[in-house]
């Protein structure tokens, strides 16, 4: 390296230094307009897919149970096949098993955990063939009597479609995740005409965040999907029910207690489904045959209790309308659960939302009738209890609290159920959260060693400015110093000489660059060289007004352990140094403050 002073670099330009700093984060960037446009298209496509899938389910149901060519959405319960009804789900299970083995294993299950897995470990990339294999396999499983809802497959299909678009275009992993969530939420919105619940579902189960850049596209997808759904099928409530009066304090208390009971049941439901799955895992048969075995149970139970077969949206509507008797409610509560748990554990293709709503609604309706007869002073409407049970079971099983509350409100269009819903769902959520580590959506992922985010909170580092935590006592070097002089100083053992990096300043104390101990101790560097000619690259900087999150990301991308902190109005004026240790120390202080229990006002000491 030459030691000719004429080779010394000129002071870096202000723009050059500013380019070495992280970009200040913004809630939105213009690119969100492009992602939102794609999301709107996905929402419209999801509505079309939802319509097509329901027609396909209707066609298969009519062919399998009634021997006619018709795409109307009907229940298998009115069939006259007798014992032959047992064979139909078995055939459906065989077909699904073959499709899963020779098509894609991703079609097995109810869809949402599989989508969560692709988001967490595969940058939201779903195999393109799942886009058509999932809806077709689900239509076969449901159309042949499977006790599943159509919404799960539609959510999975919409998510696969969003992922496919994200893989065909030049987008980031975060943008692909947004498109996946937009397609999935659009599918749910199109099935139930529940756009708000679909947005919350995306936030609580897929996005693992609530940021404007993802929330806006997902919301637009739900709006477009619901709008097209209104055009195709009308805007009537999915589960209409008679008008509900305002519930008093005693009824709200009863709803909260109902939520506790349903929360306990949700734990049993979740664990039972995975116990059944574990039992299937122990069978000495290839998993391709399991859906057929599950179909035997579905058929036998369906022969005895026909209402347990198929999606059962009509059952849910009858439950919340209060038009079913005790025996029917008990049958749906118990037998629907047994049929669904066995079928789901067998690895066939279908959704969980409708079965959970049916089971929870029937349980809530039974408890509501019991309260109306045994505890009339509570003034608890059995129909309200049914709606609360329906939502609370889903809230306890999935811990998607806001989704559960808003879904029940949107599908019934009864504003006076909101408060009872909140009381029941919060209670169920509380019980489930205290007693169960995972959920029906995350247990499978946890068994595979995946950690699924459960709490979405503000980033602490985003709330702290660099200037408030950086070290202001900066040890700097002069560009005119020689290497020999600095090396001698480094050998003194002085505490100031123990740092790993030093800003180098010119005669006017303006920043020239940064040198590390390695730069200064390299053997080939001559002793007579001055420091200013050793600077090979512009320094990595951070402004005092940047957040610690921006600084930490800057360190991670550049793979450095320290940044020079400069003034907000002048990137050549050094104010301090920020190290990884400073970032961790700030985070540690927040953790200690959150965990430390202190009393700031002692009433006993007041006079």
Coordinates of C-alpha atoms in Angstrom, one line a residue:
X1 CA 0.0 0.0 0.0
X2 CA 1.4 3.4 -0.9
X3 CA 2.1 5.9 1.8
X4 CA 2.1 8.8 -0.6
X5 CA -0.1 11.5 1.0
X6 CA -1.3 12.4 -2.4
X7 CA -3.1 9.0 -2.5
X8 CA -5.2 9.9 0.6
X9 CA -8.9 9.8 -0.2
X10 CA -10.9 13.0 -0.2
X11 CA -13.6 13.4 2.4
X12 CA -16.6 11.4 1.5
X13 CA -19.5 13.4 0.0
X14 CA -22.6 14.0 2.1
X15 CA -24.7 11.9 -0.3
X16 CA -22.2 9.0 -0.2
X17 CA -22.4 8.9 3.6
X18 CA -26.1 9.2 3.7
X19 CA -26.3 6.2 1.4
X20 CA -24.5 4.1 4.1
X21 CA -27.4 4.6 6.5
X22 CA -30.5 2.5 6.8
X23 CA -33.6 3.9 5.1
X24 CA -36.1 5.2 7.7
X25 CA -39.0 2.8 7.9
X26 CA -42.4 3.9 6.6
X27 CA -45.8 2.3 7.2
X28 CA -46.5 2.2 3.5
X29 CA -44.5 2.2 0.2
X30 CA -45.9 2.9 -3.3
X31 CA -45.5 -0.8 -4.1
X32 CA -48.4 -1.6 -1.8
X33 CA -50.6 -0.3 -4.6
X34 CA -49.4 -3.1 -6.9
X35 CA -49.8 -5.8 -4.2
X36 CA -53.3 -4.4 -3.5
X37 CA -54.3 -4.7 -7.1
X38 CA -53.2 -8.3 -7.2
X39 CA -55.1 -8.9 -3.9
X40 CA -58.3 -7.5 -5.4
X41 CA -57.9 -9.9 -8.4
X42 CA -57.3 -12.7 -6.0
X43 CA -60.4 -11.9 -4.0
X44 CA -62.5 -12.0 -7.1
X45 CA -60.9 -15.3 -8.2
X46 CA -61.5 -16.7 -4.7
X47 CA -65.2 -15.9 -4.9
X48 CA -65.4 -17.7 -8.3
X49 CA -63.5 -20.6 -6.8
X50 CA -65.8 -20.7 -3.8
X51 CA -68.8 -20.7 -6.1
X52 CA -67.3 -23.4 -8.4
X53 CA -66.3 -25.6 -5.4
X54 CA -69.8 -25.5 -3.8
X55 CA -71.3 -26.4 -7.2
X56 CA -68.8 -29.3 -7.5
X57 CA -69.7 -30.5 -4.0
X58 CA -73.4 -30.2 -4.9
X59 CA -72.8 -32.2 -8.1
X60 CA -70.9 -35.0 -6.3
X61 CA -73.5 -35.1 -3.5
X62 CA -76.3 -35.4 -5.9
X63 CA -74.6 -38.1 -7.9
X64 CA -73.4 -40.1 -4.9
X65 CA -76.6 -40.0 -2.8
X66 CA -79.5 -39.2 -5.2
X67 CA -78.2 -40.5 -8.6
X68 CA -79.0 -37.3 -10.5
X69 CA -76.9 -34.6 -12.3
X70 CA -77.5 -31.4 -10.3
X71 CA -75.1 -28.8 -9.0
X72 CA -77.4 -27.4 -6.3
X73 CA -76.0 -27.5 -2.8
X74 CA -77.9 -30.2 -0.9
X75 CA -77.5 -32.2 2.2
X76 CA -76.9 -36.0 2.0
X77 CA -79.3 -36.5 5.0
X78 CA -82.3 -37.0 2.7
X79 CA -80.9 -40.0 0.9
X80 CA -82.7 -43.4 0.7
X81 CA -79.7 -45.6 0.2
X82 CA -80.2 -47.5 3.5
X83 CA -77.1 -49.5 4.5
X84 CA -75.5 -48.7 1.1
X85 CA -74.9 -45.2 2.5
X86 CA -71.9 -46.7 4.4
X87 CA -70.1 -47.5 1.1
X88 CA -70.3 -43.9 -0.3
X89 CA -67.8 -42.3 2.2
X90 CA -65.5 -45.3 1.8
X91 CA -65.3 -44.8 -2.0
X92 CA -64.7 -41.1 -1.4
X93 CA -61.9 -41.9 1.0
X94 CA -60.3 -44.3 -1.4
X95 CA -60.2 -41.6 -4.1
X96 CA -58.8 -39.0 -1.8
X97 CA -56.1 -41.4 -0.6
X98 CA -55.0 -42.1 -4.1
X99 CA -55.0 -38.4 -5.0
X100 CA -52.9 -37.6 -1.9
X101 CA -50.3 -40.4 -2.6
X102 CA -49.9 -39.8 -6.4
X103 CA -50.8 -36.1 -6.5
X104 CA -49.6 -34.3 -3.4
X105 CA -49.6 -35.1 0.4
X106 CA -50.4 -31.4 0.9
X107 CA -54.1 -32.0 0.2
X108 CA -54.4 -34.0 3.4
X109 CA -55.9 -32.2 6.4
X110 CA -58.0 -29.2 6.7
X111 CA -55.8 -26.7 5.0
X112 CA -55.0 -23.9 7.5
X113 CA -52.1 -25.7 9.3
X114 CA -50.6 -26.6 6.0
X115 CA -50.8 -23.0 4.8
X116 CA -49.2 -21.9 8.1
X117 CA -46.4 -24.3 7.6
X118 CA -45.6 -23.0 4.1
X119 CA -45.6 -19.4 5.5
X120 CA -43.2 -20.3 8.4
X121 CA -40.7 -22.5 6.7
X122 CA -41.0 -22.2 2.9
X123 CA -41.4 -18.4 2.2
X124 CA -45.2 -19.0 1.4
X125 CA -44.4 -21.2 -1.6
X126 CA -47.1 -23.8 -2.1
X127 CA -46.8 -26.3 -4.9
X128 CA -48.9 -25.2 -7.9
X129 CA -50.7 -28.5 -8.3
X130 CA -52.3 -28.0 -4.8
X131 CA -54.3 -25.2 -6.4
X132 CA -56.5 -27.7 -8.2
X133 CA -55.8 -30.9 -6.2
X134 CA -57.1 -29.5 -2.9
X135 CA -60.5 -28.3 -4.1
X136 CA -61.2 -31.4 -6.1
X137 CA -60.1 -33.8 -3.3
X138 CA -62.2 -31.9 -0.8
X139 CA -65.2 -31.8 -3.1
X140 CA -65.0 -35.6 -3.4
X141 CA -64.5 -36.1 0.4
X142 CA -67.4 -33.7 1.3
X143 CA -69.6 -34.7 -1.6
X144 CA -69.4 -38.4 -0.5
X145 CA -70.6 -37.5 3.0
X146 CA -67.5 -36.3 4.8
X147 CA -68.5 -34.3 7.9
X148 CA -66.4 -31.2 6.8
X149 CA -67.0 -27.7 5.8
X150 CA -66.3 -26.3 2.4
X151 CA -64.6 -23.2 3.8
X152 CA -61.4 -25.0 4.8
X153 CA -60.6 -26.2 1.3
X154 CA -61.6 -22.9 -0.2
X155 CA -59.3 -21.1 2.2
X156 CA -56.5 -23.5 1.3
X157 CA -57.2 -23.1 -2.4
X158 CA -57.3 -19.3 -2.2
X159 CA -54.1 -19.4 -0.3
X160 CA -52.5 -21.7 -2.9
X161 CA -53.7 -19.4 -5.7
X162 CA -52.2 -16.4 -3.9
X163 CA -48.9 -18.3 -3.5
X164 CA -48.9 -19.3 -7.1
X165 CA -49.3 -15.6 -8.2
X166 CA -46.5 -14.7 -5.8
X167 CA -44.3 -17.3 -7.4
X168 CA -45.0 -16.3 -11.0
X169 CA -44.2 -12.6 -10.3
X170 CA -41.1 -10.8 -8.9
X171 CA -42.2 -10.3 -5.3
X172 CA -40.5 -10.6 -1.9
X173 CA -41.3 -13.4 0.6
X174 CA -43.3 -10.9 2.7
X175 CA -45.3 -9.8 -0.3
X176 CA -45.9 -13.5 -1.2
X177 CA -47.2 -14.1 2.3
X178 CA -49.6 -11.2 1.9
X179 CA -50.9 -12.6 -1.4
X180 CA -51.3 -16.0 0.2
X181 CA -53.3 -14.5 3.1
X182 CA -55.3 -12.4 0.7
X183 CA -56.4 -15.4 -1.4
X184 CA -57.2 -17.4 1.7
X185 CA -59.1 -14.6 3.4
X186 CA -60.9 -13.9 0.2
X187 CA -62.1 -17.5 0.1
X188 CA -63.5 -17.3 3.6
X189 CA -65.2 -14.0 2.9
X190 CA -66.8 -15.5 -0.2
X191 CA -68.1 -18.5 1.6
X192 CA -69.7 -16.8 4.6
X193 CA -70.1 -13.2 3.4
X194 CA -67.9 -12.3 6.4
X195 CA -65.2 -9.9 5.2
X196 CA -64.3 -8.6 8.7
X197 CA -63.9 -12.1 10.2
X198 CA -61.9 -13.1 7.1
X199 CA -59.5 -10.2 7.7
X200 CA -59.1 -11.1 11.4
X201 CA -58.6 -14.8 10.4
X202 CA -55.7 -13.7 8.1
X203 CA -54.1 -11.7 10.9
X204 CA -54.6 -14.3 13.7
X205 CA -53.8 -17.4 11.8
X206 CA -51.7 -16.6 8.7
X207 CA -50.0 -13.2 8.7
X208 CA -48.6 -13.3 12.2
X209 CA -48.6 -9.5 12.1
X210 CA -50.8 -6.5 11.8
X211 CA -49.1 -4.1 9.5
X212 CA -50.6 -1.7 7.0
X213 CA -48.6 -3.1 4.1
X214 CA -50.3 -6.5 4.6
X215 CA -53.6 -5.4 6.1
X216 CA -54.7 -3.2 3.2
X217 CA -54.3 -5.8 0.5
X218 CA -56.0 -8.5 2.6
X219 CA -58.9 -6.2 3.4
X220 CA -59.3 -5.3 -0.3
X221 CA -59.3 -9.0 -1.2
X222 CA -62.1 -9.6 1.3
X223 CA -64.1 -6.6 0.0
X224 CA -63.9 -7.7 -3.6
X225 CA -64.7 -11.4 -2.7
X226 CA -67.7 -10.4 -0.7
X227 CA -68.9 -8.0 -3.3
X228 CA -68.8 -10.7 -6.0
X229 CA -70.4 -13.1 -3.6
X230 CA -73.3 -10.7 -3.1
X231 CA -73.7 -10.6 -6.9
X232 CA -73.7 -14.4 -7.3
X233 CA -75.6 -15.5 -4.2
X234 CA -77.2 -12.5 -2.5
X235 CA -76.4 -10.7 0.7
X236 CA -78.6 -12.6 3.1
X237 CA -77.1 -13.9 6.4
X238 CA -75.4 -17.2 6.2
X239 CA -77.1 -18.4 9.4
X240 CA -80.3 -16.3 9.7
X241 CA -81.9 -16.2 13.1
X242 CA -84.8 -14.3 14.7
X243 CA -84.2 -10.9 16.3
X244 CA -82.4 -11.1 19.6
X245 CA -83.1 -8.8 22.5
X246 CA -80.4 -7.0 24.5
X247 CA -79.0 -9.4 27.1
X248 CA -78.9 -8.3 30.7
X249 CA -76.1 -8.7 33.2
X250 CA -77.3 -12.1 34.4
X251 CA -77.4 -13.4 30.8
X252 CA -73.9 -12.0 30.1
X253 CA -72.6 -13.7 33.3
X254 CA -74.2 -16.9 32.1
X255 CA -72.5 -16.5 28.7
X256 CA -69.1 -16.1 30.4
X257 CA -69.7 -19.3 32.4
X258 CA -70.8 -21.0 29.2
X259 CA -67.5 -19.9 27.6
X260 CA -65.6 -21.5 30.5
X261 CA -67.4 -24.9 29.9
X262 CA -66.9 -24.7 26.1
X263 CA -63.3 -23.7 26.6
X264 CA -62.8 -26.9 28.6
X265 CA -64.6 -28.8 25.8
X266 CA -62.4 -27.2 23.2
X267 CA -59.3 -28.7 24.9
X268 CA -60.9 -32.1 24.8
X269 CA -61.9 -31.7 21.2
X270 CA -58.4 -30.6 20.2
X271 CA -56.6 -33.4 22.1
X272 CA -59.1 -36.1 20.9
X273 CA -58.5 -35.2 17.2
X274 CA -54.8 -35.7 17.6
X275 CA -55.3 -38.9 19.6
X276 CA -57.2 -40.3 16.7
X277 CA -54.5 -39.2 14.3
X278 CA -51.9 -40.9 16.5
X279 CA -53.9 -44.1 16.4
X280 CA -54.0 -44.1 12.7
X281 CA -50.3 -43.6 12.6
X282 CA -49.9 -46.9 14.4
X283 CA -51.9 -48.9 11.8
X284 CA -49.8 -51.4 9.8
X285 CA -51.3 -49.9 6.6
X286 CA -50.0 -47.3 4.2
X287 CA -51.6 -43.9 4.9
X288 CA -53.2 -43.9 1.5
X289 CA -55.8 -46.3 2.9
X290 CA -56.6 -44.4 6.0
X291 CA -59.3 -42.1 4.5
X292 CA -61.2 -45.2 3.4
X293 CA -61.1 -46.5 7.0
X294 CA -62.3 -43.1 8.2
X295 CA -65.0 -43.3 5.6
X296 CA -66.4 -46.5 7.3
X297 CA -66.9 -44.6 10.5
X298 CA -68.5 -41.7 8.7
X299 CA -70.8 -44.0 6.8
X300 CA -71.9 -46.0 9.9
X301 CA -72.6 -42.9 11.9
X302 CA -74.2 -41.2 8.9
X303 CA -76.5 -44.2 8.5
X304 CA -77.6 -43.9 12.1
X305 CA -77.6 -40.0 12.2
X306 CA -77.9 -38.7 8.6
X307 CA -77.5 -35.0 9.7
X308 CA -73.9 -35.7 10.6
X309 CA -72.9 -36.1 7.0
X310 CA -71.8 -33.3 4.7
X311 CA -71.0 -29.6 5.4
X312 CA -74.0 -29.1 7.7
X313 CA -74.5 -25.4 7.1
X314 CA -78.2 -26.0 7.3
X315 CA -77.7 -27.6 10.7
X316 CA -75.9 -24.6 12.0
X317 CA -78.7 -22.3 10.8
X318 CA -81.3 -24.5 12.5
X319 CA -79.2 -24.6 15.7
X320 CA -78.9 -20.8 16.0
X321 CA -82.6 -20.3 15.0
X322 CA -83.6 -22.5 17.9
X323 CA -85.6 -24.9 15.8
X324 CA -83.9 -28.2 16.9
X325 CA -84.9 -30.4 19.8
X326 CA -82.8 -31.8 22.6
X327 CA -82.3 -35.2 21.0
X328 CA -81.2 -33.7 17.7
X329 CA -78.8 -31.2 19.4
X330 CA -77.3 -34.0 21.4
X331 CA -76.9 -36.2 18.3
X332 CA -75.1 -33.4 16.4
X333 CA -73.0 -32.5 19.4
X334 CA -71.7 -36.0 20.1
X335 CA -72.0 -38.0 16.8
X336 CA -70.9 -35.1 14.6
X337 CA -67.7 -34.8 16.7
X338 CA -67.0 -38.5 16.6
X339 CA -67.5 -38.7 12.8
X340 CA -65.4 -35.6 12.2
X341 CA -62.6 -36.5 14.5
X342 CA -62.2 -40.0 13.0
X343 CA -62.4 -38.6 9.4
X344 CA -60.0 -35.8 10.1
X345 CA -57.5 -38.1 11.9
X346 CA -57.6 -40.4 8.9
X347 CA -55.9 -37.7 6.9
X348 CA -58.6 -37.0 4.4
X349 CA -59.3 -33.5 2.9
X350 CA -61.8 -31.2 4.5
X351 CA -62.4 -28.2 6.7
X352 CA -62.7 -27.7 10.5
X353 CA -64.7 -24.5 10.8
X354 CA -68.2 -25.9 10.0
X355 CA -67.8 -29.0 12.2
X356 CA -66.6 -26.9 15.1
X357 CA -69.4 -24.5 14.7
X358 CA -71.9 -27.3 14.6
X359 CA -70.5 -29.1 17.7
X360 CA -70.1 -25.8 19.6
X361 CA -73.5 -24.5 18.6
X362 CA -75.3 -27.8 19.5
X363 CA -73.5 -27.8 22.9
X364 CA -74.4 -24.2 23.5
X365 CA -78.0 -24.8 22.5
X366 CA -78.2 -27.7 25.0
X367 CA -76.8 -25.7 27.8
X368 CA -79.0 -22.8 26.9
X369 CA -82.1 -25.0 27.1
X370 CA -80.9 -26.4 30.4
X371 CA -80.5 -22.9 31.8
X372 CA -83.9 -21.8 30.5
X373 CA -85.6 -24.6 32.3
X374 CA -83.4 -25.0 35.4
X375 CA -82.2 -21.4 35.9
X376 CA -84.9 -19.1 34.4
X377 CA -83.8 -16.1 36.5
X378 CA -80.7 -15.9 34.3
X379 CA -82.9 -14.9 31.3
X380 CA -80.5 -16.6 28.9
X381 CA -82.0 -17.0 25.4
X382 CA -81.1 -20.6 24.2
X383 CA -80.5 -19.1 20.7
X384 CA -77.9 -16.7 22.2
X385 CA -76.3 -19.6 24.0
X386 CA -76.1 -21.6 20.7
X387 CA -74.4 -18.7 18.9
X388 CA -72.0 -18.2 21.9
X389 CA -71.2 -21.9 22.0
X390 CA -70.5 -22.0 18.3
X391 CA -68.0 -19.1 18.4
X392 CA -66.5 -20.1 21.8
X393 CA -65.6 -23.6 20.6
X394 CA -63.7 -22.1 17.7
X395 CA -62.1 -19.5 19.9
X396 CA -60.9 -22.1 22.4
X397 CA -59.7 -24.6 19.8
X398 CA -57.9 -22.1 17.5
X399 CA -57.4 -19.1 19.8
X400 CA -58.5 -16.9 17.0
X401 CA -60.5 -14.7 19.4
X402 CA -61.5 -11.7 17.1
X403 CA -62.2 -14.0 14.2
X404 CA -64.6 -16.0 16.3
X405 CA -66.5 -13.1 17.7
X406 CA -66.9 -11.2 14.4
X407 CA -67.6 -14.3 12.4
X408 CA -70.7 -15.2 14.5
X409 CA -71.9 -11.6 14.3
X410 CA -71.5 -11.3 10.5
X411 CA -73.1 -14.7 9.7
X412 CA -76.1 -14.1 11.9
X413 CA -76.4 -10.3 11.4
X414 CA -77.6 -9.9 14.9
X415 CA -75.9 -6.9 16.6
X416 CA -77.2 -7.7 20.1
X417 CA -75.1 -11.0 20.2
X418 CA -71.8 -9.1 20.1
X419 CA -71.5 -8.6 23.8
X420 CA -72.5 -12.1 24.8
X421 CA -70.1 -13.4 22.1
X422 CA -67.3 -11.4 23.6
X423 CA -68.0 -12.7 27.1
X424 CA -68.2 -16.3 26.0
X425 CA -65.2 -16.2 23.6
X426 CA -62.9 -14.4 26.0
X427 CA -63.7 -17.0 28.7
X428 CA -63.1 -19.9 26.3
X429 CA -59.9 -18.3 25.1
X430 CA -58.7 -17.8 28.7
X431 CA -59.4 -21.4 29.7
X432 CA -57.8 -22.8 26.6
X433 CA -54.7 -20.5 26.9
X434 CA -54.1 -21.5 30.5
X435 CA -54.5 -25.2 30.1
X436 CA -53.4 -26.0 26.6
X437 CA -50.0 -25.0 25.0
X438 CA -51.0 -25.5 21.4
X439 CA -54.2 -25.3 19.4
X440 CA -56.0 -27.4 16.8
X441 CA -54.2 -25.3 14.2
X442 CA -50.7 -25.5 15.7
X443 CA -50.4 -28.9 17.4
X444 CA -49.4 -30.6 14.1
X445 CA -46.8 -27.9 13.5
X446 CA -45.4 -28.1 17.0
X447 CA -44.9 -31.8 16.6
X448 CA -42.8 -31.1 13.6
X449 CA -40.6 -28.8 15.7
X450 CA -42.0 -25.5 14.3
X451 CA -42.6 -22.5 16.6
X452 CA -45.8 -20.6 15.6
X453 CA -46.1 -17.0 16.7
X454 CA -49.0 -16.6 19.2
X455 CA -48.7 -13.0 20.4
X456 CA -48.4 -10.0 18.1
X457 CA -47.0 -7.1 19.9
X458 CA -45.2 -3.9 19.0
X459 CA -41.4 -4.2 18.4
X460 CA -39.6 -2.8 21.4
X461 CA -36.6 -1.9 19.3
X462 CA -38.8 0.1 16.9
X463 CA -39.8 2.4 19.8
X464 CA -36.3 3.3 20.9
X465 CA -34.1 5.9 19.2
X466 CA -30.4 5.2 18.5
X467 CA -29.5 8.5 20.1
X468 CA -30.9 7.5 23.5
X469 CA -28.8 4.3 23.9
X470 CA -25.6 4.8 21.9
X471 CA -22.2 5.4 23.6
X472 CA -21.4 9.1 23.4
X473 CA -17.8 8.7 24.8
X474 CA -16.3 7.9 21.4
X475 CA -12.7 7.0 21.0
X476 CA -11.6 8.4 17.6
X477 CA -8.4 8.5 15.6
X478 CA -7.0 11.3 13.4
X479 CA -6.4 10.8 9.8
X480 CA -2.9 12.3 10.1
X481 CA -1.7 9.8 12.6
X482 CA 0.7 7.1 11.5
X483 CA 0.2 3.4 11.7
X484 CA 3.2 3.0 13.9
X485 CA 1.9 5.6 16.4
X486 CA -1.5 3.9 16.6
X487 CA 0.0 0.4 16.9
X488 CA 2.1 1.5 19.8
X489 CA -1.0 3.0 21.5
X490 CA -2.9 -0.3 20.9
X491 CA -0.2 -2.2 22.8
X492 CA -0.4 0.0 25.9
X493 CA -3.3 -2.0 27.4
X494 CA -5.3 1.2 27.8
X495 CA -9.1 0.6 28.1
X496 CA -9.7 2.9 25.2
X497 CA -7.4 0.8 23.1
X498 CA -9.5 -2.3 23.5
X499 CA -12.3 -1.4 21.1
X500 CA -12.7 -3.3 17.8
X501 CA -13.4 -0.3 15.6
X502 CA -12.5 3.4 15.6
X503 CA -13.9 6.3 13.6
X504 CA -11.2 8.3 11.8
X505 CA -11.6 12.1 11.7
X506 CA -10.0 14.8 9.6
X507 CA -8.4 18.0 11.0
X508 CA -11.9 19.6 11.4
X509 CA -13.2 16.5 13.3
X510 CA -15.3 15.5 10.4
X511 CA -15.8 11.8 9.6
X512 CA -13.4 10.2 7.1
X513 CA -14.2 6.5 7.7
X514 CA -13.8 3.7 10.1
X515 CA -10.9 1.4 10.8
X516 CA -10.9 -1.9 12.7
X517 CA -8.1 -3.4 14.8
X518 CA -7.6 -5.9 12.0
X519 CA -7.1 -3.0 9.5
X520 CA -4.5 -1.4 11.8
X521 CA -2.6 -4.6 12.6
X522 CA -2.3 -6.0 9.1
X523 CA 1.4 -7.0 8.6
X524 CA 1.7 -5.7 5.1
X525 CA 0.7 -2.1 6.1
X526 CA 3.9 0.0 6.5
X527 CA 4.4 1.8 9.8
X528 CA 4.9 5.2 8.1
X529 CA 1.5 5.1 6.4
X530 CA -1.1 7.5 7.7
X531 CA -4.5 6.4 8.7
X532 CA -6.4 8.3 6.1
X533 CA -5.0 6.3 3.2
X534 CA -6.0 3.0 4.9
X535 CA -9.7 3.8 4.5
X536 CA -11.0 1.5 1.7
X537 CA -14.7 2.0 1.9
X538 CA -17.4 4.4 3.1
X539 CA -18.3 3.8 6.8
X540 CA -21.6 2.2 7.8
X541 CA -23.6 4.8 9.7
X542 CA -26.8 5.3 11.6
X543 CA -28.6 8.5 12.4
X544 CA -29.4 9.4 16.0
X545 CA -33.0 9.6 15.0
X546 CA -33.1 6.1 13.6
X547 CA -34.8 3.3 15.6
X548 CA -32.9 0.5 17.1
X549 CA -34.8 -1.9 14.8
X550 CA -33.5 0.0 11.8
X551 CA -30.0 -0.1 13.2
X552 CA -30.1 -3.8 14.1
X553 CA -31.4 -4.7 10.6
X554 CA -28.6 -2.6 9.2
X555 CA -26.0 -4.5 11.2
X556 CA -27.5 -7.8 10.2
X557 CA -27.5 -7.1 6.5
X558 CA -24.0 -5.6 6.5
X559 CA -22.7 -8.3 8.9
X560 CA -21.0 -5.8 11.2
X561 CA -21.1 -5.4 15.0
X562 CA -20.9 -1.6 15.3
X563 CA -22.2 1.5 13.6
X564 CA -21.1 5.1 13.7
X565 CA -23.8 7.3 15.1
X566 CA -24.0 10.7 13.3
X567 CA -26.1 13.8 13.6
X568 CA -29.5 13.8 11.9
X569 CA -28.6 17.0 10.0
X570 CA -25.0 16.2 9.2
X571 CA -23.7 12.7 8.4
X572 CA -20.1 13.8 8.9
X573 CA -20.6 14.9 12.5
X574 CA -19.9 11.9 14.8
X575 CA -22.0 11.7 17.9
X576 CA -21.4 8.2 19.2
X577 CA -21.0 4.5 18.5
X578 CA -23.7 1.8 18.6
X579 CA -22.7 -1.8 19.1
X580 CA -24.7 -5.1 19.2
X581 CA -24.2 -5.0 23.0
X582 CA -26.0 -1.6 23.2
X583 CA -28.9 -3.0 21.3
X584 CA -29.1 -6.1 23.5
X585 CA -28.8 -4.0 26.6
X586 CA -31.7 -1.9 25.6
X587 CA -33.8 -5.0 24.9
X588 CA -32.7 -6.5 28.3
X589 CA -33.9 -3.3 30.1
X590 CA -37.3 -3.6 28.6
X591 CA -37.5 -7.3 29.5
X592 CA -36.6 -6.6 33.1
X593 CA -39.1 -3.7 33.3
X594 CA -41.8 -6.0 31.9
X595 CA -41.0 -8.8 34.4
X596 CA -40.3 -6.8 37.5
X597 CA -43.2 -6.4 39.9
X598 CA -43.0 -3.2 41.9
X599 CA -45.3 -1.0 43.9
X600 CA -45.0 2.7 43.1
X601 CA -47.7 3.9 45.5
X602 CA -47.9 2.5 49.0
X603 CA -51.2 3.4 50.5
X604 CA -50.0 2.4 54.0
X605 CA -47.4 5.1 53.8
X606 CA -49.9 7.8 52.8
X607 CA -51.2 10.2 55.4

